[in-house]
Amino acid sequence: MDAGGRATSPLAAPPEDPTAGTAASGDGRFHVTLTNFAGPFDLLLSLISKHKLDVTEIALSQVTDEFISYLEVAGDGLDLGQATEFLVVAATLLDLKAARLLPSAEVEDEDDLAALEARDLLFARLLAYRAFRQAADFLRAHELDQARRFAREVSLEPRFAQALPDVLLGVGVAAFAALAVQALQPREPVEVSTSHLHLPRVSVREHAGILRKRLAGGATTTFRALTSDCSTTLEVVARFLALLDLHTRGSVSLEQLTALGELHVRWTAEEHAAGTDVGQEWDERPDATDHGAVRDDGVEPRPA
Amino acid sequence: MTTAIDERLRGAVEAILFVVDTPVPAVTLAELLDVDEVTINEQLHALASEYEQQHRGFTLRPAGEGWRLYTREEYADHVERYVTEGQRARLTQAALETLAVVAYRQPVTRSRISAIRGVSVDGVIRTLLSRGLVAEEGSDPQTGGGLYVTTQLFLEKLGLSSISELPDLAPLLPDVESVLSEDANP
Amino acid sequence: MTTAIDERLRGAVEAILFVVDTPVPAVTLAELLDVDEVTINEQLHALASEYEQQHRGFTLRPAGEGWRLYTREEYADHVERYVTEGQRARLTQAALETLAVVAYRQPVTRSRISAIRGVSVDGVIRTLLSRGLVAEEGSDPQTGGGLYVTTQLFLEKLGLSSISELPDLAPLLPDVESVLSEDANP
């Protein structure tokens, strides 16, 4: 994904060993080690924003490699927030870099200039967003601090309670009922909705089974025909993955005469040779079923 | 009392007494702070006489089966003036809304009100109690939490003779009941 | 502060702070006790440092526009048991970030917050409103959209006495302001 590639820039230097100096340093945050920069990802962003580092001189492919190996080290302990942030930042950087690398002649076009500005704006937004995140950290720290102090909040001693002036409600019956409606209105949860992530669960293994049934006769068919009954893209993908799996096991042969052309599929194995675990590695581990991130039963019970 | 005041222990006792408005038995403090009752009693007496010597704005006195902090008698006039002049006669929006929840859901526990309001209602309930608009009546058989109801004074303030005269909310709150009861059993 | 502590005045201030459940502004105390505000401020500061020196179980801190008594942090573990549940519901990250935007950009419209956060903030704003951490105050003359500000409670909850105590955002936001403000008026 490195859009640079100019021979003179430092990014032409061979990538360092991705495991060396990469990934989690002491604080568990993502650090990058490039030939012209080493430090936290955040800092990299700051330097670019202050024009102390030219975005065109950053080997984005290396940053990405490092992030991937960071993810591998982090394993299940991956912080979703960090991963998301990385994606957003990396995508913006890439966009920015692509724009900066455009031959200057083309930038004379008004539209291109506008596009460039739009990207800078996007980057500025990113920085603003990050700044407020850091401000939120400050608020969090103070909130935690303050949570260790308990204000004196006790009822008035009876003698003082009796001295209280007569209370005024200040509302009539109708206004009071309106307040009740307002107070009793169900509240929507604050959390970011993940409902858009609720894809139906598709099992590659199951699709391998379907393929095996259709192909076991030995006839030659096409991928198009094999997927004609799929109703979603996800099913097509699952079927394709299953097909690849069958291919690596030598159960089917695949032939494509022209690029992007029709894919011909032929069953080559013995009738019962294919194991039952085809596609299993694509599916969730059986014991992980209940914890899968992708569920079709709606994680959040919320009104539509 | 010849016992030197153990500063940490004294501080802890003081902090606990500071947040409760019921008398705290010495034995409770002893258990909580993991010292024997004799030591706690020494601390309490030492603290009480320290407040006297320093002539603080509050005093520590035995009350019922425990100890409790009170404002010092001689400053009662100032406090009373603050309470009568400084306090708002009008209820805040938060207090009114909480009152509305109690009125329409009574008898209701504090945690239920809190769940409906989405915030802690301790302070507001305290205000409503001290203003005589709500009262505690019995407790929830399941959770043991106190149940709150509105009072006669509340009805008077709204010019109603009975709770049944409150307008029906059902037409205004479509399907809210089911959502709320789901909410109560997460 | 060279002022000797006036024992009677100190006692009265202490007694009033002792009974209230909101921060008390110095000016309120001054009026109530019929002394000038400078004297009251001296007393408050003297009292606060006296509590520190004596390492009492409570502290006196500026909170929002006034002063309020709190238990000392180091006794939080003991005190926590006595403070009722529900008190300490944590704010979500989304709520905190939105709160940060309001705090630094107030008064600010919802659409402006949304633009900075990159997501719809309706739900979060509603939560912050219901918790009393932000309030609507006036409306934008151009768009007519409601303007949001942080409240006294916000300052209290964060242990700040004024918005100016928030750290400077500028070092975190190099050259961004100009770009963003252009953006705000397309």
XYZ file of C-alpha atoms in Angstrom:
676
model
C 0.000 0.000 0.000
C 3.042 2.215 -0.219
C 2.149 4.836 -2.744
C 5.626 6.368 -2.719
C 8.335 4.390 -4.349
C 10.617 7.254 -5.340
C 14.075 5.761 -5.362
C 15.658 8.708 -3.598
C 13.358 8.684 -0.600
C 14.283 6.816 2.528
C 11.301 4.613 2.111
C 13.272 2.701 -0.491
C 15.367 1.303 2.326
C 14.761 -2.387 2.942
C 12.162 -2.979 5.596
C 13.592 -3.811 8.952
C 12.866 -7.033 10.651
C 9.216 -6.519 11.493
C 9.566 -8.099 14.890
C 12.476 -5.924 15.945
C 11.528 -2.804 17.808
C 8.004 -3.148 16.597
C 4.796 -3.280 18.374
C 4.092 -3.094 22.007
C 6.649 -1.126 23.878
C 6.258 -0.780 27.610
C 2.934 1.014 27.523
C 1.282 -1.458 25.166
C 0.544 1.243 22.603
C 1.466 0.879 18.988
C 4.932 2.171 18.144
C 6.512 2.428 14.740
C 10.160 2.071 13.824
C 11.047 3.482 10.435
C 14.379 4.545 9.043
C 13.476 8.181 9.524
C 11.227 7.902 12.511
C 10.825 5.799 15.618
C 8.202 6.335 18.262
C 4.523 6.207 19.042
C 2.061 6.356 16.168
C 0.510 9.431 17.726
C 3.794 11.262 17.560
C 4.209 10.394 13.904
C 0.871 11.992 13.258
C 1.825 15.109 15.209
C 5.069 15.533 13.303
C 3.344 15.237 9.968
C 0.731 17.731 11.047
C 3.402 20.213 12.112
C 5.130 19.704 8.772
C 8.188 18.382 10.593
C 7.940 15.213 8.601
C 6.830 14.952 5.014
C 4.098 12.447 4.567
C 5.652 11.420 1.261
C 8.736 10.288 3.129
C 6.876 7.880 5.312
C 6.973 4.270 4.290
C 3.351 3.517 4.887
C 3.781 -0.099 3.903
C 6.263 -0.428 6.702
C 3.914 1.229 9.156
C 1.255 -1.214 8.081
C 3.591 -4.186 8.388
C 4.489 -3.096 11.853
C 0.893 -2.701 12.814
C 0.090 -6.162 11.556
C 2.895 -7.694 13.576
C 1.769 -5.597 16.512
C -1.671 -7.154 16.126
C -0.125 -10.603 16.075
C 1.710 -9.919 19.307
C -1.352 -8.353 20.874
C -3.464 -11.350 19.894
C -6.737 -11.510 21.777
C -5.717 -8.574 23.907
C -6.211 -6.293 20.909
C -7.726 -2.981 21.733
C -10.513 -2.399 19.215
C -10.237 1.325 19.696
C -6.582 1.320 18.723
C -7.194 -0.869 15.712
C -9.970 1.395 14.509
C -7.911 4.475 15.076
C -5.072 2.945 13.119
C -7.330 2.179 10.187
C -8.738 5.673 10.082
C -5.367 7.333 10.446
C -3.618 5.036 7.993
C -6.329 5.509 5.395
C -6.108 9.263 5.747
C -2.328 9.223 5.558
C -2.464 7.119 2.439
C -4.963 9.450 0.878
C -2.854 12.417 1.811
C 0.288 10.821 0.513
C -1.308 9.866 -2.774
C -2.453 13.449 -3.166
C 0.955 14.891 -2.357
C 2.659 12.605 -4.843
C 0.535 13.771 -7.734
C 2.675 15.471 -10.366
C 2.293 19.174 -9.706
C 1.127 19.890 -13.249
C -2.071 18.038 -12.634
C -2.782 19.983 -9.501
C -3.387 23.074 -11.548
C -6.789 21.668 -12.173
C -9.239 23.405 -9.873
C -10.903 20.140 -8.984
C -7.624 18.589 -7.935
C -6.858 21.545 -5.759
C -10.233 21.180 -4.156
C -9.567 17.499 -3.624
C -6.263 18.285 -1.981
C -7.881 20.782 0.311
C -10.565 18.304 1.160
C -7.887 15.831 2.172
C -6.116 18.374 4.296
C -9.422 19.105 5.877
C -9.934 15.432 6.540
C -6.541 15.299 8.155
C -7.316 18.368 10.223
C -10.509 16.694 11.381
C -8.541 13.669 12.350
C -6.231 15.783 14.449
C -9.135 17.582 16.049
C -10.744 14.289 16.860
C -7.515 13.039 18.389
C -7.069 16.226 20.403
C -10.514 15.848 21.932
C -9.786 12.242 22.712
C -6.781 13.394 24.672
C -8.878 16.031 26.378
C -11.294 13.260 27.286
C -8.385 11.428 28.932
C -7.824 14.485 31.087
C -11.494 14.512 32.038
C -11.380 10.803 32.817
C -8.365 11.231 35.087
C -10.083 14.006 36.981
C -13.300 12.074 37.173
C -11.429 9.145 38.714
C -9.675 11.457 41.134
C -12.867 13.078 42.184
C -14.497 9.682 42.608
C -12.144 9.124 45.565
C -13.638 12.097 47.350
C -17.123 11.929 48.719
C -18.974 15.132 49.236
C -20.810 15.503 52.486
C -24.368 14.765 51.456
C -26.527 13.967 54.420
C -30.058 14.866 55.321
C -30.646 17.996 57.293
C -30.731 17.565 61.023
C -34.429 17.555 61.953
C -34.285 20.962 63.611
C -33.101 22.529 60.361
C -35.426 20.493 58.192
C -38.347 21.975 60.130
C -37.037 25.429 59.451
C -37.163 24.927 55.690
C -39.419 27.340 53.859
C -42.601 25.994 52.357
C -41.812 24.309 49.074
C -43.249 25.453 45.773
C -43.880 22.923 43.033
C -44.267 25.681 40.504
C -46.250 23.493 38.109
C -49.883 22.558 37.657
C -51.285 19.067 37.201
C -50.996 19.103 33.413
C -47.390 20.295 33.467
C -46.625 17.710 36.113
C -48.032 14.938 33.913
C -45.972 16.248 30.998
C -42.884 16.030 33.180
C -43.782 12.456 34.053
C -44.040 11.584 30.368
C -40.644 13.114 29.788
C -39.106 11.325 32.757
C -40.638 7.964 31.923
C -39.740 8.038 28.247
C -37.397 5.109 27.577
C -33.818 6.162 27.139
C -31.777 5.039 24.216
C -28.500 3.430 25.098
C -25.487 5.658 24.661
C -23.189 3.030 23.235
C -22.307 3.075 19.576
C -24.699 0.780 17.852
C -23.175 -2.337 16.379
C -26.418 -3.363 14.728
C -24.908 -2.695 11.323
C -22.393 -5.434 12.102
C -25.033 -8.078 12.535
C -24.335 -10.189 9.517
C -25.964 -13.554 9.318
C -23.529 -16.255 10.310
C -22.319 -18.196 7.316
C -20.467 -21.460 7.651
C -17.788 -22.232 5.087
C -17.947 -25.843 6.164
C -21.613 -26.027 5.351
C -20.967 -24.602 1.892
C -18.162 -27.113 1.358
C -20.783 -29.773 2.033
C -23.101 -28.293 -0.562
C -20.278 -28.154 -3.121
C -19.251 -31.711 -2.426
C -22.798 -32.923 -3.002
C -23.094 -31.100 -6.308
C -19.647 -31.956 -7.608
C -19.183 -35.507 -6.414
C -20.823 -36.853 -9.569
C -17.702 -35.881 -11.487
C -19.324 -33.477 -13.917
C -17.575 -30.249 -14.869
C -19.416 -27.091 -13.984
C -18.718 -23.399 -13.490
C -18.397 -21.258 -10.395
C -21.238 -19.145 -11.695
C -23.516 -22.168 -11.765
C -22.337 -23.306 -8.360
C -23.269 -19.993 -6.806
C -26.476 -19.331 -8.732
C -28.564 -20.144 -5.669
C -26.652 -17.854 -3.304
C -28.722 -14.937 -2.113
C -25.999 -12.870 -0.442
C -22.438 -11.906 -1.300
C -21.329 -13.457 1.940
C -22.640 -16.837 0.779
C -20.755 -16.495 -2.504
C -17.600 -15.692 -0.559
C -18.119 -18.697 1.700
C -18.644 -20.930 -1.288
C -15.506 -19.585 -2.938
C -13.461 -20.175 0.215
C -14.838 -23.710 0.422
C -13.884 -24.257 -3.197
C -10.338 -23.052 -2.555
C -10.129 -25.389 0.389
C -11.284 -28.321 -1.737
C -8.729 -27.307 -4.342
C -5.820 -27.305 -1.897
C -6.894 -30.773 -0.825
C -6.780 -31.860 -4.441
C -10.476 -32.660 -4.479
C -11.264 -30.292 -7.324
C -9.392 -28.811 -10.216
C -9.947 -25.213 -11.227
C -9.459 -23.776 -14.650
C -9.842 -20.230 -15.858
C -9.123 -19.607 -19.522
C -9.015 -15.835 -19.422
C -8.483 -13.398 -16.592
C -11.811 -12.644 -14.918
C -13.335 -15.240 -17.219
C -15.518 -18.183 -16.354
C -14.093 -20.426 -13.643
C -14.479 -24.113 -14.499
C -14.659 -26.568 -11.668
C -14.159 -30.318 -11.876
C -14.262 -32.956 -9.150
C -11.025 -34.947 -9.262
C -10.956 -36.844 -5.990
C -12.185 -40.326 -5.211
C -15.869 -40.380 -4.409
C -15.472 -40.229 -0.622
C -11.976 -38.917 -0.318
C -12.702 -35.412 0.878
C -12.555 -35.139 4.648
C -15.437 -33.774 6.619
C -13.431 -30.936 8.036
C -13.301 -28.981 4.818
C -13.792 -25.322 5.518
C -13.497 -25.761 9.212
C -10.558 -23.445 9.558
C -12.653 -20.634 8.145
C -15.377 -21.116 10.648
C -15.335 -20.113 14.254
C -13.923 -22.555 16.714
C -16.850 -24.583 18.040
C -16.217 -23.386 21.598
C -16.138 -19.805 20.463
C -19.558 -19.839 18.907
C -21.187 -17.960 21.735
C -18.549 -15.296 21.823
C -18.329 -14.611 18.134
C -18.287 -10.949 17.254
C -20.619 -11.597 14.383
C -23.969 -12.733 15.575
C -27.315 -12.797 13.937
C -29.374 -12.659 17.075
C -28.888 -8.990 17.866
C -26.444 -8.187 20.599
C -28.307 -5.176 21.832
C -31.943 -5.495 22.669
C -33.062 -2.122 21.447
C -36.158 -0.852 19.796
C -35.819 -0.362 16.079
C -7.594 10.391 77.635
C -3.869 9.819 77.464
C -3.944 7.899 74.184
C -2.067 9.644 71.450
C -4.327 10.089 68.490
C -3.407 7.688 65.745
C -3.628 10.022 62.783
C -4.599 7.475 60.151
C -7.184 5.820 62.315
C -8.586 9.140 63.380
C -8.853 10.230 59.758
C -10.653 7.070 58.741
C -13.141 7.350 61.621
C -13.729 10.986 60.775
C -14.259 10.233 57.081
C -16.837 7.558 57.808
C -18.751 9.642 60.331
C -18.674 12.429 57.810
C -20.729 10.660 55.138
C -23.401 9.001 57.255
C -26.357 10.696 58.850
C -27.270 7.949 61.256
C -25.381 7.123 64.450
C -22.508 4.707 63.758
C -21.908 2.086 66.476
C -18.314 1.814 67.719
C -18.371 -1.905 67.000
C -19.157 -1.215 63.330
C -16.183 1.089 63.074
C -14.008 -1.451 64.863
C -14.902 -4.169 62.382
C -14.544 -1.929 59.372
C -11.158 -0.597 60.394
C -9.944 -3.876 61.840
C -9.057 -2.614 65.301
C -10.520 -3.524 68.668
C -13.506 -1.724 70.080
C -11.558 -0.281 73.000
C -9.225 1.518 70.593
C -12.149 2.829 68.584
C -13.848 4.122 71.700
C -10.648 5.879 72.691
C -10.442 7.440 69.256
C -14.054 8.577 69.353
C -13.634 10.210 72.749
C -10.362 11.798 71.707
C -11.980 13.114 68.539
C -14.952 14.503 70.455
C -12.732 16.401 72.880
C -10.493 17.580 70.065
C -13.530 19.158 68.384
C -14.361 20.836 71.697
C -10.853 22.177 72.186
C -10.573 23.419 68.629
C -14.066 24.795 68.933
C -15.018 23.428 65.554
C -18.302 24.099 63.765
C -19.499 20.600 64.563
C -19.421 18.224 67.500
C -19.218 14.456 67.882
C -21.755 13.017 70.271
C -23.044 9.607 71.251
C -26.530 9.225 69.828
C -28.717 6.185 70.165
C -26.459 3.192 69.793
C -23.619 4.964 68.093
C -21.856 8.216 67.403
C -22.846 10.994 65.116
C -21.638 14.415 64.000
C -23.888 17.406 64.663
C -23.551 21.113 64.008
C -22.405 22.915 67.130
C -25.270 24.455 69.019
C -23.879 27.966 69.064
C -23.809 28.147 65.258
C -27.356 26.894 64.853
C -28.646 30.384 64.161
C -26.335 30.836 61.210
C -27.203 27.457 59.835
C -30.874 28.113 60.253
C -30.558 31.411 58.462
C -28.740 29.693 55.628
C -31.387 27.011 55.442
C -34.296 29.437 55.420
C -32.798 32.116 53.218
C -30.332 30.328 51.074
C -32.408 27.352 50.040
C -34.605 27.616 47.060
C -38.308 27.413 47.781
C -38.834 26.109 44.280
C -37.940 22.558 43.329
C -35.318 21.978 40.670
C -36.213 20.352 37.379
C -34.430 17.159 38.502
C -36.433 17.082 41.732
C -39.707 17.614 39.885
C -39.006 14.845 37.401
C -38.045 12.454 40.170
C -41.206 13.394 42.022
C -43.166 12.623 38.857
C -41.579 9.173 38.666
C -42.467 8.469 42.294
C -46.010 9.755 41.766
C -46.693 7.527 38.777
C -44.749 4.440 39.830
C -45.336 4.310 43.577
C -44.457 2.432 45.643
C -41.048 2.414 44.026
C -37.471 1.739 45.142
C -34.648 4.210 44.810
C -32.730 1.944 42.439
C -35.780 1.668 40.171
C -36.122 5.454 40.057
C -32.424 5.691 39.363
C -32.757 3.245 36.476
C -35.640 5.204 34.980
C -33.944 8.578 35.415
C -30.576 7.310 34.271
C -28.799 9.083 37.124
C -28.231 8.676 40.819
C -31.216 10.146 42.640
C -29.919 9.987 46.214
C -29.595 13.734 46.642
C -32.928 14.496 45.030
C -34.749 11.873 47.095
C -33.188 13.383 50.187
C -34.549 16.780 49.195
C -38.012 15.387 48.475
C -37.999 13.579 51.822
C -36.901 16.650 53.725
C -39.535 18.694 51.921
C -42.166 16.176 52.973
C -43.254 15.466 49.401
C -42.339 11.788 49.442
C -42.050 9.299 52.291
C -40.515 5.897 52.756
C -43.127 3.207 53.273
C -42.146 -0.411 53.685
C -39.500 -2.162 51.633
C -39.258 -4.221 48.500
C -39.626 -7.908 49.472
C -37.045 -8.974 46.893
C -34.283 -6.404 47.166
C -34.995 -5.095 50.648
C -34.718 -1.553 49.281
C -36.985 1.076 50.800
C -40.168 1.903 48.886
C -41.091 5.518 48.258
C -44.573 6.975 47.974
C -45.915 10.491 47.606
C -47.444 12.183 50.627
C -50.570 14.060 51.522
C -48.577 17.276 51.239
C -47.755 16.409 47.648
C -51.453 16.065 46.831
C -52.161 19.370 48.527
C -49.460 21.122 46.563
C -50.957 19.876 43.303
C -54.502 20.559 44.455
C -55.552 16.939 44.141
C -57.541 14.907 46.606
C -56.181 11.546 45.517
C -53.443 10.044 43.399
C -56.090 8.620 41.079
C -56.779 12.168 39.905
C -53.403 12.355 38.193
C -53.842 12.348 34.408
C -53.523 8.979 32.707
C -50.182 8.681 30.967
C -50.948 5.568 28.957
C -51.961 7.353 25.743
C -48.830 9.482 25.935
C -46.423 6.663 26.647
C -47.062 4.060 23.983
C -45.436 0.714 24.710
C -43.286 2.187 27.385
C -44.359 -0.250 30.023
C -43.011 -3.286 28.237
C -39.719 -1.621 27.486
C -39.326 -0.505 31.056
C -40.093 -3.883 32.518
C -37.579 -5.512 30.192
C -35.138 -2.922 31.335
C -35.724 -3.904 34.927
C -34.642 -7.471 34.244
C -31.456 -7.221 32.273
C -2.249 34.269 54.421
C -1.251 36.001 57.633
C -4.768 36.369 59.005
C -5.199 34.595 62.287
C -8.163 32.341 62.174
C -11.113 34.045 63.755
C -12.481 31.198 65.806
C -16.106 32.226 65.768
C -16.129 33.025 62.094
C -14.310 29.838 61.295
C -16.811 27.840 63.341
C -19.757 29.447 61.587
C -18.290 28.823 58.144
C -17.565 25.244 59.086
C -21.076 24.706 60.454
C -22.710 25.989 57.282
C -20.477 23.985 54.980
C -21.291 21.026 57.180
C -25.047 21.047 56.520
C -25.218 21.854 52.835
C -25.171 19.442 49.945
C -24.023 21.859 47.254
C -20.926 24.008 46.917
C -21.386 27.289 48.780
C -20.134 30.455 47.054
C -17.936 32.680 49.196
C -20.271 35.584 48.528
C -23.207 33.690 50.044
C -21.207 33.056 53.202
C -20.118 36.681 53.282
C -23.696 37.930 53.137
C -24.954 35.434 55.618
C -22.223 36.120 58.163
C -22.129 39.811 57.449
C -18.427 40.087 56.674
C -16.712 41.054 53.452
C -15.858 38.531 50.797
C -12.106 38.974 51.183
C -12.308 37.915 54.810
C -14.437 34.918 53.932
C -11.994 33.853 51.256
C -9.157 34.111 53.752
C -11.096 31.995 56.199
C -11.879 29.389 53.575
C -8.265 29.092 52.518
C -7.110 29.004 56.124
C -9.640 26.315 56.916
C -8.604 24.248 53.906
C -4.942 24.343 54.882
C -5.786 23.655 58.517
C -7.508 20.444 57.443
C -4.418 19.548 55.453
C -2.038 20.204 58.327
C -4.145 18.303 60.810
C -4.579 15.597 58.218
C -8.265 15.378 58.950
C -10.616 12.807 57.436
C -12.169 15.501 55.273
C -10.950 18.282 53.017
C -12.337 21.618 51.926
C -12.109 22.190 48.197
C -13.254 24.727 45.657
C -15.918 23.069 43.557
C -17.619 24.871 40.739
C -18.480 28.333 41.934
C -18.239 27.547 45.609
C -16.590 25.506 48.308
C -17.545 22.119 49.559
C -16.452 19.547 52.128
C -15.295 16.155 50.862
C -13.818 13.102 52.508
C -10.071 12.822 52.056
C -9.118 10.634 49.110
C -6.981 8.222 51.065
C -9.993 7.044 53.051
C -12.083 6.340 49.952
C -11.946 2.583 50.458
C -13.497 2.827 53.911
C -16.046 5.408 52.904
C -17.184 3.632 49.772
C -19.072 1.048 51.786
C -21.300 3.699 53.237
C -22.105 5.525 50.096
C -25.118 4.131 48.322
C -24.910 2.318 45.052
C -25.599 3.931 41.729
C -23.591 6.931 42.743
C -20.609 6.173 40.587
C -21.881 5.228 37.184
C -18.914 5.735 34.864
C -19.291 7.803 31.762
C -18.635 5.974 28.520
C -15.707 6.989 26.340
C -18.141 8.447 23.801
C -19.787 10.543 26.512
C -16.441 11.789 27.794
C -15.224 12.750 24.333
C -18.457 14.582 23.606
C -18.204 16.277 26.973
C -14.668 17.344 26.065
C -15.899 18.930 22.842
C -18.645 20.819 24.694
C -16.208 21.893 27.401
C -13.708 23.354 24.938
C -16.078 24.738 22.336
C -18.965 26.030 24.423
C -21.404 27.365 23.598
C -21.657 24.886 20.764
C -24.433 23.453 18.629
C -25.175 19.793 18.344
C -24.343 19.740 14.640
C -20.961 21.299 15.335
C -20.190 18.632 17.963
C -21.347 16.016 15.517
C -19.009 17.400 12.852
C -16.032 17.258 15.194
C -16.853 13.807 16.547
C -17.661 12.446 13.121
C -20.766 10.673 14.403
C -24.255 11.565 15.499
C -24.179 12.673 19.115
C -27.915 12.876 19.807
C -28.005 9.969 22.226
C -24.887 11.038 24.060
C -26.089 14.622 24.402
C -29.345 13.354 25.824
C -27.433 11.372 28.433
C -25.227 14.306 29.322
C -28.317 16.506 29.646
C -30.092 14.026 31.870
C -27.042 13.735 34.058
C -26.909 17.466 34.375
C -23.375 17.700 32.989
C -24.340 19.881 30.053
C -27.238 22.278 29.587
C -28.879 24.008 26.665
C -28.389 27.735 26.766
C -29.732 29.906 24.009
C -29.532 29.122 20.341
C -27.269 29.799 17.416
C -28.433 33.035 15.722
C -27.645 31.656 12.251
C -28.884 28.080 12.356
C -31.316 28.341 15.237
C -29.794 25.196 16.697
C -29.620 24.950 20.494
C -26.300 25.849 22.091
C -24.799 23.552 24.708
C -22.618 24.516 27.657
C -21.150 22.600 30.567
C -22.715 23.015 33.991
C -21.603 23.631 37.543
C -22.153 19.950 38.193
C -19.662 19.161 35.446
C -17.040 21.204 37.260
C -17.921 19.596 40.576
C -17.782 16.071 39.209
C -14.349 16.720 37.797
C -13.063 18.607 40.807
C -12.462 21.767 38.803
C -13.345 25.225 39.966
C -13.486 26.768 36.532
C -13.385 25.917 32.857
C -10.091 27.760 32.625
C -8.453 24.904 34.530
C -8.839 22.656 31.503
C -5.513 22.059 29.794
C -4.748 24.099 26.722
C -5.805 22.309 23.594
C -3.590 24.299 21.247
C -0.462 22.113 21.452
C -2.615 19.155 20.526
C -4.257 20.937 17.676
C -1.571 22.426 15.454
C -3.020 24.759 12.845
C -6.258 22.920 12.894
C -8.439 25.635 14.285
C -8.312 27.823 11.219
C -9.183 24.955 8.934
C -12.029 23.844 11.126
C -13.517 27.248 11.540
C -13.554 27.732 7.798
C -15.325 24.455 7.692
C -17.921 25.684 10.122
C -19.043 28.404 7.737
C -19.184 26.757 4.386
